[in-house]
Amino acid sequence: MVRSLWTAATGMTAQQTNLDTIANNLANVNSAGYKTEQTQFKSLLYQNLQKKSTTSDGSQKPVGIQVGLGVRYSAISSQFRQGNVNDTDGVHDFAIDGKGFFNVQMPDGTIAYTRNGNLNVSLGASGDWQVATAEGYQILGTDGNPIQFAADYDISALQFNDYGEILYEGEVINQFQLAQFNNPPGLEKLGGTIFQATEASGAARLENSDPALQKSKVLNKHLEASNVDVATEMVNMIITQRAYELNSKAITASDTMLQQANNLRS
């Protein structure tokens, strides 16, 4: 009975984490470029009560007797399916149609990646115009440097095509650098819909230099919406709540049985 108390407790702990993940998905339902997260579980160790079991006549049964010791979460992975592409009419809104990620230069000089195309063009510290995220992180071009324009450029005259090219007065002056990954769920989340490459995700594969990749489109005046399915998350929330409740009832039942055992009289 003590074993059942601890087993049910692991179930409650795991379902609490699952509910935290679902709540985060629902909280980000309107975050551009957000990717749904999903909690994955695995069972804990099994205890051998009897390695060999036999019937009443001594014949060996084909299986032993083992009891599980509970559950825990093994991973919280992001689902990188394409979100809906919505028309915003925002001059500096961009949606990626494909598997690509914008390349972002972080304050420490490292490169991160995002699908959130809600960008801004503003004057940088050097006095030139720069393309940056809402957090102020600069977007990189195909030359590996931040996308910048001279201070005397008329920003309203900039044009963008579906190849991610930036045109000024009819000439291509830069292009968004897009990267893909062999295993996107392996990316590390930095917050703000920004990711960082890891060994699990593999190194970034740049679309402009890797001919094996299918090129993504960059749609101006559009944004990729969150891929959170509210109906699915609500159903998952109900299932999680019921699982949590069942584990709490198992603890209550174990406590009642222990109480009855303690009240036995010789």
Coordinates of C-alpha atoms in Angstrom, one line a residue:
M1 CA 0.0 0.0 0.0
V2 CA 2.9 2.3 0.7
R3 CA 4.1 1.5 -2.9
S4 CA 0.7 2.6 -4.3
L5 CA 1.0 5.9 -2.4
W6 CA 4.3 6.8 -4.1
T7 CA 3.2 5.5 -7.5
A8 CA 0.0 7.6 -7.4
A9 CA 2.1 10.6 -6.3
T10 CA 4.3 10.3 -9.4
G11 CA 1.2 10.3 -11.5
M12 CA -0.1 13.5 -9.9
T13 CA 3.3 15.2 -10.4
A14 CA 3.5 14.1 -14.1
Q15 CA -0.1 15.3 -14.8
Q16 CA 0.7 18.7 -13.1
T17 CA 3.6 19.2 -15.6
N18 CA 1.3 18.2 -18.4
L19 CA -1.3 20.7 -17.3
D20 CA 1.5 23.4 -17.1
T21 CA 2.4 22.6 -20.7
I22 CA -1.2 22.8 -21.9
A23 CA -1.7 26.1 -20.1
N24 CA 1.4 27.5 -21.8
N25 CA 0.0 26.4 -25.2
L26 CA -3.3 28.2 -24.5
A27 CA -1.5 31.3 -23.2
N28 CA 0.4 31.5 -26.5
V29 CA -2.5 30.9 -28.8
N30 CA -2.1 34.4 -30.4
S31 CA 1.8 34.4 -30.4
A32 CA 3.0 34.6 -34.0
G33 CA 5.2 31.7 -34.9
Y34 CA 4.6 29.8 -31.6
K35 CA 4.8 26.0 -31.9
T36 CA 2.6 23.7 -29.8
E37 CA 4.4 21.8 -27.0
Q38 CA 3.5 18.3 -26.0
T39 CA 4.5 16.4 -22.8
Q40 CA 5.7 12.9 -23.3
F41 CA 5.7 10.3 -20.5
K42 CA 7.5 7.1 -19.7
S43 CA 7.1 4.5 -17.0
L44 CA 9.5 4.2 -14.0
L45 CA 11.3 1.1 -12.9
Y46 CA 9.5 -2.2 -12.4
Q47 CA 9.9 -4.2 -9.2
N48 CA 10.2 -8.0 -9.6
L49 CA 7.9 -9.5 -7.0
Q50 CA 8.5 -13.0 -8.4
K51 CA 10.7 -13.8 -11.4
K52 CA 9.1 -17.1 -12.0
S53 CA 5.5 -17.8 -11.3
T54 CA 3.8 -21.2 -11.3
T55 CA 0.3 -22.6 -11.4
S56 CA -1.2 -24.7 -8.6
D57 CA 0.2 -27.9 -10.0
G58 CA 3.7 -26.5 -10.2
S59 CA 3.8 -25.7 -13.9
Q60 CA 5.7 -22.6 -14.8
K61 CA 3.8 -19.6 -16.2
P62 CA 5.3 -17.9 -19.3
V63 CA 5.5 -14.5 -17.4
G64 CA 6.8 -13.3 -14.1
I65 CA 5.2 -11.0 -11.6
Q66 CA 6.3 -7.4 -11.8
V67 CA 4.7 -4.2 -10.6
G68 CA 5.4 -0.7 -11.9
L69 CA 6.5 2.1 -9.7
G70 CA 4.9 5.0 -11.5
V71 CA 5.4 7.5 -14.3
R72 CA 7.4 10.5 -15.1
Y73 CA 7.7 13.0 -18.0
S74 CA 10.5 12.2 -20.4
A75 CA 10.4 15.2 -22.7
I76 CA 8.4 18.3 -23.7
S77 CA 8.7 18.6 -27.4
S78 CA 7.6 21.3 -29.9
Q79 CA 5.4 20.3 -32.8
F80 CA 6.8 22.2 -35.9
R81 CA 3.8 21.8 -38.2
Q82 CA 3.0 24.9 -40.3
G83 CA 0.6 27.4 -38.7
N84 CA -2.0 29.3 -40.6
V85 CA -0.7 32.2 -42.7
N86 CA -2.8 35.3 -42.0
D87 CA -3.0 38.5 -44.0
T88 CA -2.0 41.5 -41.7
D89 CA -1.2 44.3 -44.2
G90 CA 1.8 45.1 -41.9
V91 CA 4.6 46.5 -44.0
H92 CA 7.2 44.6 -42.1
D93 CA 5.3 41.5 -41.3
F94 CA 6.7 38.3 -42.9
A95 CA 5.4 34.7 -42.8
I96 CA 7.6 31.7 -43.7
D97 CA 5.8 29.2 -45.9
G98 CA 8.0 26.2 -45.6
K99 CA 10.5 24.7 -43.1
G100 CA 12.8 27.7 -42.8
F101 CA 13.7 29.9 -39.8
F102 CA 14.9 33.5 -39.7
N103 CA 18.5 33.9 -38.5
V104 CA 18.7 36.2 -35.5
Q105 CA 21.8 37.7 -33.9
M106 CA 21.6 37.6 -30.2
P107 CA 23.3 40.3 -27.9
D108 CA 26.2 37.9 -27.1
G109 CA 26.9 37.5 -30.8
T110 CA 25.5 33.9 -31.1
I111 CA 22.9 33.0 -33.8
A112 CA 19.4 32.0 -32.9
Y113 CA 16.4 31.2 -35.0
T114 CA 12.7 32.1 -35.1
R115 CA 9.6 31.7 -37.1
N116 CA 8.1 34.9 -35.8
G117 CA 8.1 37.4 -38.7
N118 CA 6.7 40.3 -36.8
L119 CA 9.8 42.5 -37.7
N120 CA 10.7 46.2 -37.4
V121 CA 12.9 48.5 -39.3
S122 CA 14.5 51.1 -37.0
L123 CA 17.6 53.2 -36.6
G124 CA 20.4 51.3 -35.0
A125 CA 23.2 52.5 -32.8
S126 CA 25.4 53.1 -35.9
G127 CA 22.8 55.5 -37.3
D128 CA 21.8 53.0 -40.1
W129 CA 18.5 51.4 -40.6
Q130 CA 18.3 47.8 -39.3
V131 CA 15.8 45.0 -39.5
A132 CA 15.1 43.5 -36.1
T133 CA 12.7 41.5 -34.1
A134 CA 10.3 43.1 -31.6
E135 CA 12.9 42.4 -28.9
G136 CA 15.5 44.3 -30.9
Y137 CA 17.5 41.3 -32.1
Q138 CA 18.9 41.9 -35.6
I139 CA 17.9 39.7 -38.5
L140 CA 20.7 38.3 -40.7
G141 CA 21.1 38.3 -44.4
T142 CA 22.6 35.7 -46.7
D143 CA 26.0 37.2 -46.3
G144 CA 25.9 36.3 -42.6
N145 CA 25.7 39.9 -41.4
P146 CA 22.8 41.9 -39.9
I147 CA 20.5 43.4 -42.6
Q148 CA 21.1 47.1 -42.6
F149 CA 20.5 50.1 -44.9
A150 CA 22.2 53.5 -45.1
A151 CA 20.5 56.3 -43.1
D152 CA 19.6 58.2 -46.3
Y153 CA 17.4 55.3 -47.6
D154 CA 13.7 55.9 -48.0
I155 CA 12.5 52.9 -46.0
S156 CA 9.0 53.2 -47.4
A157 CA 10.4 52.5 -50.9
L158 CA 11.7 49.0 -49.8
Q159 CA 10.0 46.1 -51.5
F160 CA 10.1 42.4 -50.8
N161 CA 9.4 39.3 -52.9
D162 CA 8.5 35.7 -52.1
Y163 CA 12.2 34.6 -52.3
G164 CA 13.0 36.7 -49.3
E165 CA 14.9 39.3 -51.4
I166 CA 14.8 43.0 -50.4
L167 CA 14.6 45.4 -53.3
Y168 CA 15.3 49.2 -53.4
E169 CA 14.6 51.1 -56.6
G170 CA 14.2 47.9 -58.5
E171 CA 17.6 46.4 -57.4
V172 CA 18.1 43.5 -55.0
I173 CA 20.2 44.9 -52.1
N174 CA 19.9 42.0 -49.6
Q175 CA 18.0 38.8 -48.8
F176 CA 16.8 37.1 -45.7
Q177 CA 18.9 34.2 -44.5
L178 CA 16.7 31.1 -43.9
A179 CA 17.9 28.0 -42.1
Q180 CA 16.5 24.5 -41.7
F181 CA 17.2 21.7 -39.3
N182 CA 17.3 17.9 -39.6
N183 CA 15.5 17.6 -36.3
P184 CA 13.6 20.8 -35.4
P185 CA 12.1 19.4 -32.1
G186 CA 15.7 19.2 -30.8
L187 CA 16.0 23.0 -30.8
E188 CA 16.4 24.6 -27.4
K189 CA 13.8 27.2 -26.5
L190 CA 15.1 30.6 -25.4
G191 CA 11.7 32.2 -25.0
G192 CA 10.0 34.7 -27.2
T193 CA 9.5 32.1 -29.9
I194 CA 13.3 32.1 -30.4
F195 CA 15.3 28.8 -30.6
Q196 CA 18.9 27.8 -30.4
A197 CA 20.6 25.0 -32.3
T198 CA 21.8 22.0 -30.2
E199 CA 23.4 18.6 -30.9
A200 CA 20.0 17.1 -31.0
S201 CA 18.7 19.5 -33.6
G202 CA 21.8 19.3 -35.7
A203 CA 23.6 22.3 -37.2
A204 CA 21.7 24.8 -39.2
R205 CA 21.4 24.1 -42.9
L206 CA 21.3 27.4 -44.9
E207 CA 18.8 27.4 -47.7
N208 CA 20.9 29.7 -49.9
S209 CA 23.9 27.4 -49.9
D210 CA 22.4 23.9 -49.6
P211 CA 20.9 22.8 -52.9
A212 CA 19.3 19.7 -51.3
L213 CA 16.8 21.8 -49.4
Q214 CA 13.4 22.7 -50.6
K215 CA 13.4 26.5 -50.5
S216 CA 10.9 28.3 -48.2
K217 CA 8.8 31.3 -49.3
V218 CA 8.8 34.6 -47.4
L219 CA 5.4 36.2 -47.7
N220 CA 5.3 40.0 -47.0
K221 CA 2.3 41.5 -45.1
H222 CA 1.5 38.1 -43.6
L223 CA 2.2 36.4 -40.3
E224 CA 2.3 32.8 -39.4
A225 CA -0.1 32.2 -36.6
S226 CA 0.4 29.9 -33.6
N227 CA -0.3 26.3 -34.5
V228 CA -2.1 25.7 -31.2
D229 CA -5.4 23.9 -31.8
V230 CA -7.6 25.2 -29.0
A231 CA -10.2 22.4 -29.2
T232 CA -7.4 19.8 -28.9
E233 CA -5.8 21.6 -25.9
M234 CA -9.2 21.8 -24.1
V235 CA -9.8 18.1 -24.6
N236 CA -6.2 17.4 -23.4
M237 CA -6.9 19.6 -20.3
I238 CA -10.0 17.5 -19.4
I239 CA -8.1 14.3 -19.8
T240 CA -5.2 15.6 -17.7
Q241 CA -7.6 16.8 -15.0
R242 CA -9.3 13.4 -14.9
A243 CA -6.0 11.5 -14.7
Y244 CA -4.9 13.8 -11.8
E245 CA -8.2 13.1 -10.1
L246 CA -7.8 9.3 -10.5
N247 CA -4.3 9.4 -9.0
S248 CA -5.6 11.4 -6.0
K249 CA -8.3 8.8 -5.5
A250 CA -5.7 6.1 -5.5
I251 CA -3.9 7.9 -2.7
T252 CA -7.1 8.3 -0.8
A253 CA -7.9 4.6 -1.2
S254 CA -4.4 3.6 -0.1
D255 CA -4.7 5.8 2.9
T256 CA -8.1 4.2 3.8
M257 CA -6.6 0.7 3.5
L258 CA -3.7 1.7 5.7
Q259 CA -6.0 3.1 8.3
Q260 CA -8.0 -0.1 8.4
A261 CA -4.8 -2.1 8.8
N262 CA -3.7 0.1 11.7
N263 CA -7.1 -0.4 13.4
L264 CA -6.8 -4.2 13.4
R265 CA -6.9 -5.8 16.8
S266 CA -5.1 -9.0 17.6

